[in-house]
CSV table of C-alpha atoms in Angstrom, one decimal:
chain,number,residue,atom,x,y,z
A,1,ASP,CA,-15.6,8.3,8.8
A,2,ALA,CA,-14.0,7.9,5.4
A,3,MET,CA,-10.6,9.6,5.4
A,4,VAL,CA,-9.4,8.8,1.9
A,5,ILE,CA,-12.2,8.7,-0.6
A,6,GLN,CA,-11.9,7.5,-4.2
A,7,ASN,CA,-14.5,8.1,-6.9
A,8,PRO,CA,-15.7,6.3,-8.8
A,9,ARG,CA,-15.3,2.9,-7.2
A,10,TYR,CA,-15.7,1.3,-10.6
A,11,GLN,CA,-14.8,2.8,-13.9
A,12,VAL,CA,-15.2,1.4,-17.4
A,13,THR,CA,-13.6,3.2,-20.3
A,14,GLN,CA,-12.9,2.4,-23.9
A,15,PHE,CA,-9.5,1.7,-25.3
A,16,GLY,CA,-7.8,5.0,-26.0
A,17,LYS,CA,-10.5,7.2,-24.3
A,18,PRO,CA,-9.1,9.4,-21.6
A,19,VAL,CA,-10.2,8.8,-18.1
A,20,THR,CA,-9.8,10.6,-14.8
A,21,LEU,CA,-9.8,9.0,-11.4
A,22,SER,CA,-10.2,11.1,-8.3
A,23,CYS,CA,-9.1,11.0,-4.7
A,24,SER,CA,-9.9,13.2,-1.8
A,25,GLN,CA,-8.7,13.2,1.8
A,26,THR,CA,-9.9,14.7,5.1
A,27,LEU,CA,-6.7,14.1,6.9
A,28,ASN,CA,-4.8,17.3,5.7
A,29,HIS,CA,-1.8,15.1,4.9
A,30,ASN,CA,1.1,16.6,3.0
A,31,VAL,CA,1.7,13.5,0.8
A,32,MET,CA,-0.6,11.9,-1.6
A,33,TYR,CA,0.2,8.8,-3.6
A,34,TRP,CA,-1.2,6.8,-6.6
A,35,TYR,CA,-0.6,3.1,-6.9
A,36,GLN,CA,-1.5,0.6,-9.5
A,37,GLN,CA,-2.4,-2.9,-8.3
A,38,LYS,CA,-3.0,-5.7,-10.7
A,39,SER,CA,-4.6,-9.0,-9.6
A,40,SER,CA,-2.6,-10.9,-7.0
A,41,GLN,CA,0.2,-8.4,-7.1
A,42,ALA,CA,1.6,-5.9,-4.7
A,43,PRO,CA,0.7,-2.2,-5.3
A,44,LYS,CA,3.1,-0.4,-7.6
A,45,LEU,CA,3.8,3.2,-6.9
A,46,LEU,CA,3.1,5.5,-9.9
A,47,PHE,CA,3.9,8.9,-8.4
A,48,HIS,CA,3.4,11.0,-5.4
A,49,TYR,CA,3.0,14.6,-4.3
A,50,TYR,CA,4.6,16.2,-1.3
A,51,ASP,CA,2.4,19.3,-1.1
A,52,LYS,CA,2.6,20.6,-4.7
A,53,ASP,CA,5.9,18.9,-5.5
A,54,PHE,CA,5.3,16.1,-8.0
A,55,ASN,CA,7.5,13.0,-7.9
A,56,ASN,CA,7.2,10.6,-10.8
A,57,GLU,CA,8.5,7.1,-10.6
A,58,ALA,CA,11.1,6.4,-13.3
A,59,ASP,CA,9.1,3.5,-14.8
A,60,THR,CA,5.7,5.2,-14.8
A,61,PRO,CA,4.5,5.5,-18.4
A,62,ASP,CA,3.9,9.0,-19.8
A,63,ASN,CA,0.4,7.9,-20.4
A,64,PHE,CA,-0.2,8.5,-16.7
A,65,GLN,CA,-0.5,12.0,-15.4
A,66,SER,CA,-1.5,13.5,-12.1
A,67,ARG,CA,-2.9,16.8,-10.7
A,68,ARG,CA,-3.2,18.1,-7.2
A,69,PRO,CA,-5.1,21.3,-7.3
A,70,ASN,CA,-5.2,21.6,-3.5
A,71,THR,CA,-4.3,19.7,-0.3
A,72,SER,CA,-7.5,17.7,-0.3
A,73,PHE,CA,-7.7,16.5,-3.9
A,74,CYS,CA,-5.5,14.5,-6.3
A,75,PHE,CA,-6.4,13.2,-9.7
A,76,LEU,CA,-5.0,10.4,-11.9
A,77,ASP,CA,-5.4,11.0,-15.6
A,78,ILE,CA,-4.8,8.2,-18.1
A,79,ARG,CA,-4.5,9.9,-21.4
A,80,SER,CA,-5.0,6.8,-23.7
A,81,PRO,CA,-5.9,3.7,-21.7
A,82,GLY,CA,-4.7,0.4,-23.1
A,83,LEU,CA,-5.9,-3.0,-22.1
A,84,GLY,CA,-2.9,-3.4,-19.9
A,85,ASP,CA,-4.0,-0.5,-17.8
A,86,ALA,CA,-6.9,-2.4,-16.4
A,87,ALA,CA,-6.2,-2.6,-12.7
A,88,MET,CA,-7.2,-1.4,-9.3
A,89,TYR,CA,-5.9,2.1,-8.6
A,90,LEU,CA,-5.2,3.0,-5.1
A,91,CYS,CA,-4.8,6.5,-3.6
A,92,ALA,CA,-3.0,6.9,-0.3
A,93,THR,CA,-1.9,9.7,2.0
A,94,SER,CA,0.7,10.2,4.7
A,95,ARG,CA,1.8,12.9,7.0
A,96,GLY,CA,5.2,13.1,5.4
A,97,ALA,CA,7.2,15.0,8.0
A,98,ARG,CA,10.8,14.9,7.0
A,99,GLY,CA,12.9,12.4,8.8
A,100,SER,CA,10.0,10.4,10.1
A,101,ALA,CA,8.4,7.2,9.0
A,102,TYR,CA,4.6,7.7,9.0
A,103,GLU,CA,2.0,5.2,8.0
A,104,GLN,CA,0.0,5.5,4.8
A,105,TYR,CA,-3.8,5.7,4.7
A,106,PHE,CA,-5.4,4.1,1.7
A,107,GLY,CA,-8.6,4.7,-0.1
A,108,PRO,CA,-10.8,1.8,-1.2
A,109,GLY,CA,-9.5,1.9,-4.7
A,110,THR,CA,-11.1,2.4,-8.2
A,111,ARG,CA,-11.3,-0.6,-10.3
A,112,LEU,CA,-10.7,0.3,-13.9
A,113,THR,CA,-11.9,-1.8,-16.8
A,114,VAL,CA,-10.8,-1.0,-20.4
A,115,THR,CA,-13.0,-2.4,-23.1
B,1,ALA,CA,17.8,1.2,-2.2
B,2,GLN,CA,15.3,0.3,0.4
B,3,ARG,CA,14.1,-3.2,-0.2
B,4,VAL,CA,12.2,-6.0,1.5
B,5,THR,CA,11.7,-9.6,0.5
B,6,GLN,CA,8.8,-11.8,1.3
B,7,PRO,CA,9.9,-15.3,0.3
B,8,GLU,CA,6.5,-16.9,0.6
B,9,LYS,CA,3.8,-16.1,-1.9
B,10,LEU,CA,1.2,-18.4,-0.3
B,11,LEU,CA,0.8,-19.6,3.2
B,12,SER,CA,-1.9,-22.0,4.4
B,13,VAL,CA,-2.5,-23.0,8.0
B,14,PHE,CA,-5.2,-24.5,10.1
B,15,LYS,CA,-7.2,-22.5,12.5
B,16,GLY,CA,-5.5,-22.5,15.9
B,17,ALA,CA,-2.1,-23.2,14.4
B,18,PRO,CA,0.8,-20.7,14.7
B,19,VAL,CA,1.5,-18.6,11.6
B,20,GLU,CA,4.7,-16.8,10.7
B,21,LEU,CA,5.1,-14.6,7.7
B,22,LYS,CA,8.7,-13.9,6.7
B,23,CYS,CA,10.1,-10.5,5.8
B,24,ASN,CA,13.8,-9.7,5.2
B,25,TYR,CA,15.2,-6.3,4.6
B,26,SER,CA,18.3,-5.3,2.8
B,27,TYR,CA,19.2,-1.7,3.4
B,28,SER,CA,21.1,0.4,5.8
B,29,GLY,CA,19.7,3.1,8.0
B,30,SER,CA,17.0,2.9,10.6
B,31,PRO,CA,14.8,-0.1,9.8
B,32,GLU,CA,11.4,1.3,10.7
B,33,LEU,CA,9.4,-1.4,9.1
B,34,PHE,CA,5.7,-1.9,8.6
B,35,TRP,CA,3.2,-4.7,8.0
B,36,TYR,CA,0.1,-3.8,6.0
B,37,VAL,CA,-2.9,-6.1,5.5
B,38,GLN,CA,-5.5,-6.3,2.8
B,39,TYR,CA,-8.6,-8.3,3.7
B,40,SER,CA,-10.9,-9.4,0.9
B,41,ARG,CA,-12.9,-6.4,-0.5
B,42,GLN,CA,-11.4,-4.0,2.1
B,43,ARG,CA,-8.8,-1.3,1.7
B,44,LEU,CA,-5.2,-1.8,2.4
B,45,GLN,CA,-4.4,-0.8,6.0
B,46,LEU,CA,-1.6,-0.7,8.5
B,47,LEU,CA,-1.4,-3.8,10.7
B,48,LEU,CA,1.5,-2.8,12.8
B,49,ARG,CA,4.8,-1.0,12.7
B,50,HIS,CA,8.1,-1.9,14.3
B,51,ILE,CA,8.5,1.4,16.2
B,52,SER,CA,5.3,1.0,18.2
B,53,ARG,CA,6.2,-2.5,19.4
B,54,GLU,CA,2.5,-3.3,19.9
B,55,SER,CA,0.4,-6.4,19.3
B,56,ILE,CA,-2.5,-5.9,16.9
B,57,LYS,CA,-5.1,-8.6,16.4
B,58,GLY,CA,-2.8,-11.0,18.1
B,59,PHE,CA,0.0,-10.4,15.7
B,60,THR,CA,3.5,-9.3,16.7
B,61,ALA,CA,6.6,-8.5,14.7
B,62,ASP,CA,10.1,-8.5,16.0
B,63,LEU,CA,13.0,-6.7,14.4
B,64,ASN,CA,16.1,-8.9,14.3
B,65,LYS,CA,19.0,-6.8,13.1
B,66,GLY,CA,21.4,-9.7,13.1
B,67,GLU,CA,19.2,-11.6,10.6
B,68,THR,CA,17.8,-8.4,9.0
B,69,SER,CA,14.3,-9.7,9.5
B,70,PHE,CA,10.9,-8.5,10.6
B,71,HIS,CA,8.8,-11.6,10.6
B,72,LEU,CA,5.1,-11.4,11.5
B,73,LYS,CA,3.8,-13.9,13.9
B,74,LYS,CA,0.6,-15.0,15.5
B,75,PRO,CA,0.4,-18.0,17.9
B,76,PHE,CA,-3.1,-19.1,17.1
B,77,ALA,CA,-4.4,-18.2,13.6
B,78,GLN,CA,-8.1,-17.4,13.1
B,79,GLU,CA,-10.2,-17.7,9.9
B,80,GLU,CA,-10.6,-13.9,9.8
B,81,ASP,CA,-6.8,-13.6,9.5
B,82,SER,CA,-7.1,-14.9,5.9
B,83,ALA,CA,-5.8,-11.9,3.9
B,84,MET,CA,-2.9,-10.6,1.9
B,85,TYR,CA,0.0,-9.3,4.0
B,86,TYR,CA,2.7,-6.9,2.8
B,87,CYS,CA,5.9,-6.0,4.5
B,88,ALA,CA,7.1,-2.5,3.8
B,89,PRO,CA,10.2,-0.4,4.5
B,90,PRO,CA,9.8,3.1,5.8
B,91,PRO,CA,8.8,5.7,3.3
B,92,ALA,CA,11.2,8.3,4.7
B,93,PRO,CA,13.2,10.2,3.6
B,94,ASP,CA,11.6,10.3,0.2
B,95,TYR,CA,8.1,9.4,1.3
B,96,LYS,CA,7.8,6.5,-1.2
B,97,LEU,CA,6.5,3.2,0.1
B,98,SER,CA,7.6,0.1,-1.8
B,99,PHE,CA,5.8,-3.0,-0.8
B,100,GLY,CA,7.2,-6.5,-0.6
B,101,ALA,CA,5.6,-9.0,-3.0
B,102,GLY,CA,3.1,-10.0,-0.4
B,103,THR,CA,2.0,-13.2,1.2
B,104,THR,CA,-1.5,-14.6,0.9
B,105,VAL,CA,-2.5,-16.3,4.1
B,106,THR,CA,-5.4,-18.8,4.1
B,107,VAL,CA,-6.6,-20.1,7.4
B,108,ARG,CA,-8.5,-23.3,7.1
B,109,ALA,CA,-11.2,-24.5,9.6
């Protein structure tokens, strides 16, 4: 009963070649997040959507973009991947009702390799 | 800014020994804190949250407002508890979740 699905699980791309990672959810949650997690480090938030409202973290490079065409899907686009972008990318969702602290549900992640 | 600190990067205990993972928070407002766990090759998942006051897999976490802490404890560690543990402040009101640095727990037989 996968609730947050990420495809592909493993992605290899070439230096500078655009790549898109996808995430889908069956929870009907308002909020979707993208995190970057490098080896032995905590996940780092890149951006999130509350419904269609996009919220970018101040230190997220312009190289990273996101799209959320509907409630269920969210995409992470890396326009020109560099070697330093090799990481695990995690998608997460939460209910996001204002004034409440809801848990996040994470996908299994996509491991990106840049050659 | 909402912030949590996990002072221990690595924690190694023997099976059956107590284990305590430290988390301190440094923000005002309602401290509805969370503990997330990431087992090897599994997705990051919620372990427990302060507001529910429950025990999950033998773990408990007590909020101490005087010490601004939310330490995670288990009286008898098991080998399957070996994982990465993250303390996290509440995502409200801006829905962002910023994890602590994480503590890697290794339970040895």
